[in-house]
mmCIF file of C-alpha atoms and ligand atoms in Angstrom:
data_model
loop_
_atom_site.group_PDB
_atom_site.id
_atom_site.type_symbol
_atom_site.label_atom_id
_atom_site.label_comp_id
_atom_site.label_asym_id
_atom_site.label_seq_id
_atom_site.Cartn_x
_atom_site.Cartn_y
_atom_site.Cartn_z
ATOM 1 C CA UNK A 121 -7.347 -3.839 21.463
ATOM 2 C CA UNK A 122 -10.501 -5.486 21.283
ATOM 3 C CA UNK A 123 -11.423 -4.386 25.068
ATOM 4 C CA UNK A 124 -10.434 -1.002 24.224
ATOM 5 C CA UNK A 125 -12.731 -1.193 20.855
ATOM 6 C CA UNK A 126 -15.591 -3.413 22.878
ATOM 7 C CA UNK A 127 -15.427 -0.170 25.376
ATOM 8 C CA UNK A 128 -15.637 2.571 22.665
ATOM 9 C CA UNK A 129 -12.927 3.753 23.171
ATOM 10 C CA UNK A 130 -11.126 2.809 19.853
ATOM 11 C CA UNK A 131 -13.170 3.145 16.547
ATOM 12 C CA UNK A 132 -11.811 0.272 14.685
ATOM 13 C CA UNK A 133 -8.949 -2.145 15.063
ATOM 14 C CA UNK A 134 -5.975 -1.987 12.253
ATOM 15 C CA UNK A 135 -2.808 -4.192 11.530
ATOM 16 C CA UNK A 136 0.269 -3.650 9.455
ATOM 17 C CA UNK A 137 2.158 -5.486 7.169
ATOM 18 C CA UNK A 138 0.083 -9.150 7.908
ATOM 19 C CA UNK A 139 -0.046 -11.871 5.187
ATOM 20 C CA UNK A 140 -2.833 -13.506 4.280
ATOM 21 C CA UNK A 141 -1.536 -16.302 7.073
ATOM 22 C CA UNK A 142 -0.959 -13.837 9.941
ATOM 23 C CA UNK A 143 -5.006 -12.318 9.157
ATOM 24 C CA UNK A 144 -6.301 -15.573 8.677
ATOM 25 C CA UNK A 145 -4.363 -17.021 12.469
ATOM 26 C CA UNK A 146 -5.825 -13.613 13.740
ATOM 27 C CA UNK A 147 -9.104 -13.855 12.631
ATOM 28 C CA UNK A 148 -9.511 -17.272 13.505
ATOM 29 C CA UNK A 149 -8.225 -16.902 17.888
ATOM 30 C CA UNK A 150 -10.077 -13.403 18.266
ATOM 31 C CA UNK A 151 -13.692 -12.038 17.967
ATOM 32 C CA UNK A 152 -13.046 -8.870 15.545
ATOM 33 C CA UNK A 153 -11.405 -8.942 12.517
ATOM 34 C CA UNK A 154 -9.239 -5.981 11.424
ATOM 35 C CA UNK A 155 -10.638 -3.216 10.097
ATOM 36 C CA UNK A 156 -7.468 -2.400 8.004
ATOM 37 C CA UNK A 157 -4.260 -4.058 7.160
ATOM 38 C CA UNK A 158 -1.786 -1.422 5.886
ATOM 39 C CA UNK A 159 0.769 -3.249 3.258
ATOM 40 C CA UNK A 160 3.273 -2.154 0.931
ATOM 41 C CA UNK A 161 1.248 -1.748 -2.741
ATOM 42 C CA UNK A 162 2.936 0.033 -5.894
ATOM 43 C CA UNK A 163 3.396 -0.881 -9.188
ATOM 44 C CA UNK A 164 6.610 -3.624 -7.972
ATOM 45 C CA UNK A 165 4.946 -4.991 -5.532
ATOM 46 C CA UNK A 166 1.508 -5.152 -6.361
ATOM 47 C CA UNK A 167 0.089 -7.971 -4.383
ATOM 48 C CA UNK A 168 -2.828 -8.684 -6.134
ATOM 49 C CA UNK A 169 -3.797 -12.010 -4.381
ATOM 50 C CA UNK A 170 -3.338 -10.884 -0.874
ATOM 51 C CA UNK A 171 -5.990 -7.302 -1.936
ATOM 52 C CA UNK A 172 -8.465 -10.624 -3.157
ATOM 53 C CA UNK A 173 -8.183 -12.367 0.058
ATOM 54 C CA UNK A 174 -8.629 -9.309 2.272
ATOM 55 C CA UNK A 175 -11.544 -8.166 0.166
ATOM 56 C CA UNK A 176 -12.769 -11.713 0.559
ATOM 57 C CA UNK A 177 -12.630 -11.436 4.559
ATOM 58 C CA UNK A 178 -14.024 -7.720 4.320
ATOM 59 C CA UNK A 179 -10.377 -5.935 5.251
ATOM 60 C CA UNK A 180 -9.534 -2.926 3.699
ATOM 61 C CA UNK A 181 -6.245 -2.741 1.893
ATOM 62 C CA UNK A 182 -3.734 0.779 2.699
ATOM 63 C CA UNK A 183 -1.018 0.724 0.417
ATOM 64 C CA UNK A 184 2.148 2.470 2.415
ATOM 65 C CA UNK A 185 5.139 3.351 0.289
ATOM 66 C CA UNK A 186 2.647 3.424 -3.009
ATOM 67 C CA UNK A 187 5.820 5.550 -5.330
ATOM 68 C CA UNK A 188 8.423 2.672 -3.654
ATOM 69 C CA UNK A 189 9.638 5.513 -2.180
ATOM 70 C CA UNK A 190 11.038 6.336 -5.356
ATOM 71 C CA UNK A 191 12.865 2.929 -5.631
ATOM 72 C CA UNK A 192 14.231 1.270 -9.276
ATOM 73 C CA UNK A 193 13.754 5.148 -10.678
ATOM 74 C CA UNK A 194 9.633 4.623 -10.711
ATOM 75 C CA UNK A 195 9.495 8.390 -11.432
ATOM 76 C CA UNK A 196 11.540 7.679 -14.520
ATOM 77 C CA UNK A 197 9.475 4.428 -15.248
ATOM 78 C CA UNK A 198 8.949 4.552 -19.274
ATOM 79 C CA UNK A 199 6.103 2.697 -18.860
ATOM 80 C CA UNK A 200 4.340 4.745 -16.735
ATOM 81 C CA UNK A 201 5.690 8.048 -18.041
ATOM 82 C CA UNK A 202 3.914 6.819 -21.092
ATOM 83 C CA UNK A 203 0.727 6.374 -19.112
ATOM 84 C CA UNK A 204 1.285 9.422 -17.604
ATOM 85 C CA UNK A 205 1.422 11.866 -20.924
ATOM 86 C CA UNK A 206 -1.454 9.951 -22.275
ATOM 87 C CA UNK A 207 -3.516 11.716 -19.357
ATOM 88 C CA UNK A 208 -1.261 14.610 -19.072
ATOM 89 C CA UNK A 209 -0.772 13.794 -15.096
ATOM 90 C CA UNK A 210 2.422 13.054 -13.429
ATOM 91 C CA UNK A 211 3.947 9.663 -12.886
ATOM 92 C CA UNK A 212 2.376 9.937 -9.031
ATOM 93 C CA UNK A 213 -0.866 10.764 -10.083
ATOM 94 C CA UNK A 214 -1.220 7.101 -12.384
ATOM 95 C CA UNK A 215 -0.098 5.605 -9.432
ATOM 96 C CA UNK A 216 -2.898 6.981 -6.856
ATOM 97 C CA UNK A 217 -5.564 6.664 -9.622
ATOM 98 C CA UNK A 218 -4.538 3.081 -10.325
ATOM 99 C CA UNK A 219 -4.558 2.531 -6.620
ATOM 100 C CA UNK A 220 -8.164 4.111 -5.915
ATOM 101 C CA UNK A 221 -9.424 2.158 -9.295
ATOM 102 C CA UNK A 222 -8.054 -1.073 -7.179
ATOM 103 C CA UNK A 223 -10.155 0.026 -3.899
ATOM 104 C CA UNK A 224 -6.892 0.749 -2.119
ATOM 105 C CA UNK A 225 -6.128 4.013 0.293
ATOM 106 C CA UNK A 226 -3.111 5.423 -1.277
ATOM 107 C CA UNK A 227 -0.589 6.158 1.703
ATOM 108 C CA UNK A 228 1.873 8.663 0.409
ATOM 109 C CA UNK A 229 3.845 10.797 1.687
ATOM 110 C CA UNK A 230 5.848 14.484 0.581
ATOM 111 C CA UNK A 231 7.269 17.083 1.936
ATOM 112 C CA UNK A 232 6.486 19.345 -0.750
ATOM 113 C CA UNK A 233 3.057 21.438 -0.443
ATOM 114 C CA UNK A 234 3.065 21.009 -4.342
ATOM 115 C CA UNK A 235 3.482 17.431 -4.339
ATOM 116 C CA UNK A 236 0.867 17.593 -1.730
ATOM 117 C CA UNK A 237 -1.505 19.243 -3.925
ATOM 118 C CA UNK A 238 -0.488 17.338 -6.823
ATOM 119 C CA UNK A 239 -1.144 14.058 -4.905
ATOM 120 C CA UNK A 240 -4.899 14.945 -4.172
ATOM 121 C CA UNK A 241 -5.734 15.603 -7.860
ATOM 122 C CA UNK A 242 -6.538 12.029 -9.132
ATOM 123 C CA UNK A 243 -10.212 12.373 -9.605
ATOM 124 C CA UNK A 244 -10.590 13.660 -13.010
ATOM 125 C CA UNK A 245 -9.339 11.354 -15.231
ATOM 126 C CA UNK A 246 -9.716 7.290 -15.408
ATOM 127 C CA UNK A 247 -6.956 4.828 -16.399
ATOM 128 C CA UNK A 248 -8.313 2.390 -18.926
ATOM 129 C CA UNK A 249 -8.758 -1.432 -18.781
ATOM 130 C CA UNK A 250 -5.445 -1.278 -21.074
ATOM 131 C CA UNK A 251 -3.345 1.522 -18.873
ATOM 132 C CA UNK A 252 -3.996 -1.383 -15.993
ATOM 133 C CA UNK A 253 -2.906 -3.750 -17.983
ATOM 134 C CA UNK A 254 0.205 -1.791 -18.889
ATOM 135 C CA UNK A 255 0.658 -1.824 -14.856
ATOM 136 C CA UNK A 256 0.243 -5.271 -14.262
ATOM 137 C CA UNK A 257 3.435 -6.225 -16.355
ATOM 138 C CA UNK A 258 5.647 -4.177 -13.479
ATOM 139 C CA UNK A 259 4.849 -6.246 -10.766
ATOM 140 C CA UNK A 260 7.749 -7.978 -9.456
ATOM 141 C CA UNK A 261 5.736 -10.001 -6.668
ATOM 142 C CA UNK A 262 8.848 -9.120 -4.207
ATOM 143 C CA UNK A 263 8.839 -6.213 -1.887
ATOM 144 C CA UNK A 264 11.569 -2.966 -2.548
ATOM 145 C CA UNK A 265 12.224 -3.000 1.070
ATOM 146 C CA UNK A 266 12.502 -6.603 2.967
ATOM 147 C CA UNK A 267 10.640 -9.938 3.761
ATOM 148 C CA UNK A 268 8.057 -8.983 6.730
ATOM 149 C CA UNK A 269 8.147 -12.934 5.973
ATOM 150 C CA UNK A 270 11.979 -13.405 6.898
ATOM 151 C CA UNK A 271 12.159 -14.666 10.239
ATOM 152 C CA UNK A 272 15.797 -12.766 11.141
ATOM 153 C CA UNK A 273 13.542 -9.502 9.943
ATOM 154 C CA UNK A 274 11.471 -10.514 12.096
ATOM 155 C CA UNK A 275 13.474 -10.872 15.000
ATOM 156 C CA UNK A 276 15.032 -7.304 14.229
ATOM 157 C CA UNK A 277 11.663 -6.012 13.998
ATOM 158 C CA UNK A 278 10.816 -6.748 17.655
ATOM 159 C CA UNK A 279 13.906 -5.611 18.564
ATOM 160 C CA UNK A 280 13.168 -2.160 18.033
ATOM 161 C CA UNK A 281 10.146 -2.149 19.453
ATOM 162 C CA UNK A 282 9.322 0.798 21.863
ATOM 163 C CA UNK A 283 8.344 0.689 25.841
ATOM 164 C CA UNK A 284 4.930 2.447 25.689
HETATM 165 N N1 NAP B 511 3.508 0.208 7.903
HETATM 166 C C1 NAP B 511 4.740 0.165 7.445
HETATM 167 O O1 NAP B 511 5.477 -0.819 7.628
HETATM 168 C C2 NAP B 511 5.284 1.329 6.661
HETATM 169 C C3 NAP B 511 6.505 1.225 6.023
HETATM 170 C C4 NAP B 511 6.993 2.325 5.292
HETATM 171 C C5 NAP B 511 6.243 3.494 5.221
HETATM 172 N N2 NAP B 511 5.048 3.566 5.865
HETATM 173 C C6 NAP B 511 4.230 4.812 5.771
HETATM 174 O O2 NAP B 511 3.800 4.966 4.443
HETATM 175 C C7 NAP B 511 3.619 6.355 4.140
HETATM 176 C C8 NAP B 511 4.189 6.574 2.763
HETATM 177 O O3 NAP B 511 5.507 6.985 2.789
HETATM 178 P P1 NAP B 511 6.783 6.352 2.156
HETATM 179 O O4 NAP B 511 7.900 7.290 2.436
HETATM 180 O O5 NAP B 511 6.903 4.962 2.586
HETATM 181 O O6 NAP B 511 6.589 6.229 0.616
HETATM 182 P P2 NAP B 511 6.125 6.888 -0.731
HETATM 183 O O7 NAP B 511 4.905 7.712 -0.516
HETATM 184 O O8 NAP B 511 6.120 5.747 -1.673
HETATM 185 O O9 NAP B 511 7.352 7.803 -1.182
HETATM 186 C C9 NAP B 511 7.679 9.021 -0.636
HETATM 187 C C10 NAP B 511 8.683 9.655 -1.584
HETATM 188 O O10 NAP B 511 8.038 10.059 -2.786
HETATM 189 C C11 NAP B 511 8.317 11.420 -3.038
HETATM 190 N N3 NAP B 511 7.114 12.002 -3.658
HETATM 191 C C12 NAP B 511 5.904 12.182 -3.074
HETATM 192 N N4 NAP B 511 5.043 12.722 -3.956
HETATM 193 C C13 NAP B 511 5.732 12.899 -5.115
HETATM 194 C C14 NAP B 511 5.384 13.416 -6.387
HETATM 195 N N5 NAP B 511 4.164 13.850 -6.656
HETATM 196 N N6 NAP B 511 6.345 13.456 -7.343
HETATM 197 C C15 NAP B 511 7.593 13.009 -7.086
HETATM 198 N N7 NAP B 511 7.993 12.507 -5.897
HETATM 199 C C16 NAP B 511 7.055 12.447 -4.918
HETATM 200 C C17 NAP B 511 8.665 12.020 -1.706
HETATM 201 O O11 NAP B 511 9.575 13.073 -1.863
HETATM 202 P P3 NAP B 511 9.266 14.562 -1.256
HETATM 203 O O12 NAP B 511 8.958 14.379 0.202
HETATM 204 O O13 NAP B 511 10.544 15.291 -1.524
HETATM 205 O O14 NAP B 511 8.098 15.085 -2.028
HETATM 206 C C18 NAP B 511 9.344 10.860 -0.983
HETATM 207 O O15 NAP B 511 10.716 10.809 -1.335
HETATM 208 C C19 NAP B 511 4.274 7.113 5.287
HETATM 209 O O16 NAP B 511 3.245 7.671 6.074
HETATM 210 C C20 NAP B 511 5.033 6.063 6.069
HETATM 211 O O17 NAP B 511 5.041 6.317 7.454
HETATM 212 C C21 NAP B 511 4.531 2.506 6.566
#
């Protein structure tokens, strides 16, 4: 990757799913440092310490699965349905604005060309210092999915990884 990037042929160099360790090893045998590391970020898994390392070594956090994929009924969330009529947005909407008010790119993903639309329109309102706050008490520290950590997932991981 870095030949291909050193040849201009790739604009910048990303990773997925790397703890602070994993950047740090990276950083530390190669010449460029990631542009990107794409994580899971949403309001269980908010990983606040690994965004403050990152920032610190100038890699920009992507949150992937940002609604938990809809995980422990976050749409129903009374926390942040209270948030939510406060601003009069949707329960997805305090969740992309808290994630652009962190620096993060918000990942999502819909089907729906409504949802879609709805999705883009976090730009006109601001969640306060006590909305955030509000937030922080969801955070579970433990991912909705699995351990990228887990050395079995691991293992399973790289076996399903395709010929290219
Ligand atoms: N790097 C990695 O390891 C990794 C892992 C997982 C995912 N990803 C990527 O992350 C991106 C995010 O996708 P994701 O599926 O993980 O998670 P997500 O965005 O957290 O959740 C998607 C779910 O939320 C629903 N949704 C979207 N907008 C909504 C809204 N406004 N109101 C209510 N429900 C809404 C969608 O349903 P509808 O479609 O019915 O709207 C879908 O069921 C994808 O591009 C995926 O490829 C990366």
């Amino acid at each position: 990757m870095e030949e291909l990037y050193q040849q201009g042929k790739v604009r910048a160099i990303g990773v997925s799913n790397f703890a602070p360790d994993r950047i740090m090893d990276l950083m530390i045998h190669n010449k460029i440092t990631p542009a990107v590391n794409q994580i899971e970020v949403n309001p269980f898994q908010q990983q606040l310490s690994t965004q403050k390392f990152l920032q610190d070594n100038s890699v920009q956090v992507e949150a992937w699965a940002p609604f938990a994929e809809g995980k422990n009924n976050i749409f129903q969330n009374e926390y942040l349905l209270t948030i939510a009529a406060k601003h009069q947005k949707s329960i997805a909407q305090v969740i992309l604005r808290w994630l652009v008010q962190r620096g993060i790119i918000a990942l999502s993903k819909s089907t729906r060309k409504e949802r879609m639309i709805e999705n883009i329109h976090v730009f006109d309102f601001e969640l306060s210092a006590e909305d955030v706050a509000t937030i922080t008490i969801l955070d579970t520290k433990t991912s909705s999915f699995f351990d990228h950590r887990n050395p079995d997932m691991v293992k399973w991981l790289g076996s399903r990884k395709l010929d290219v």
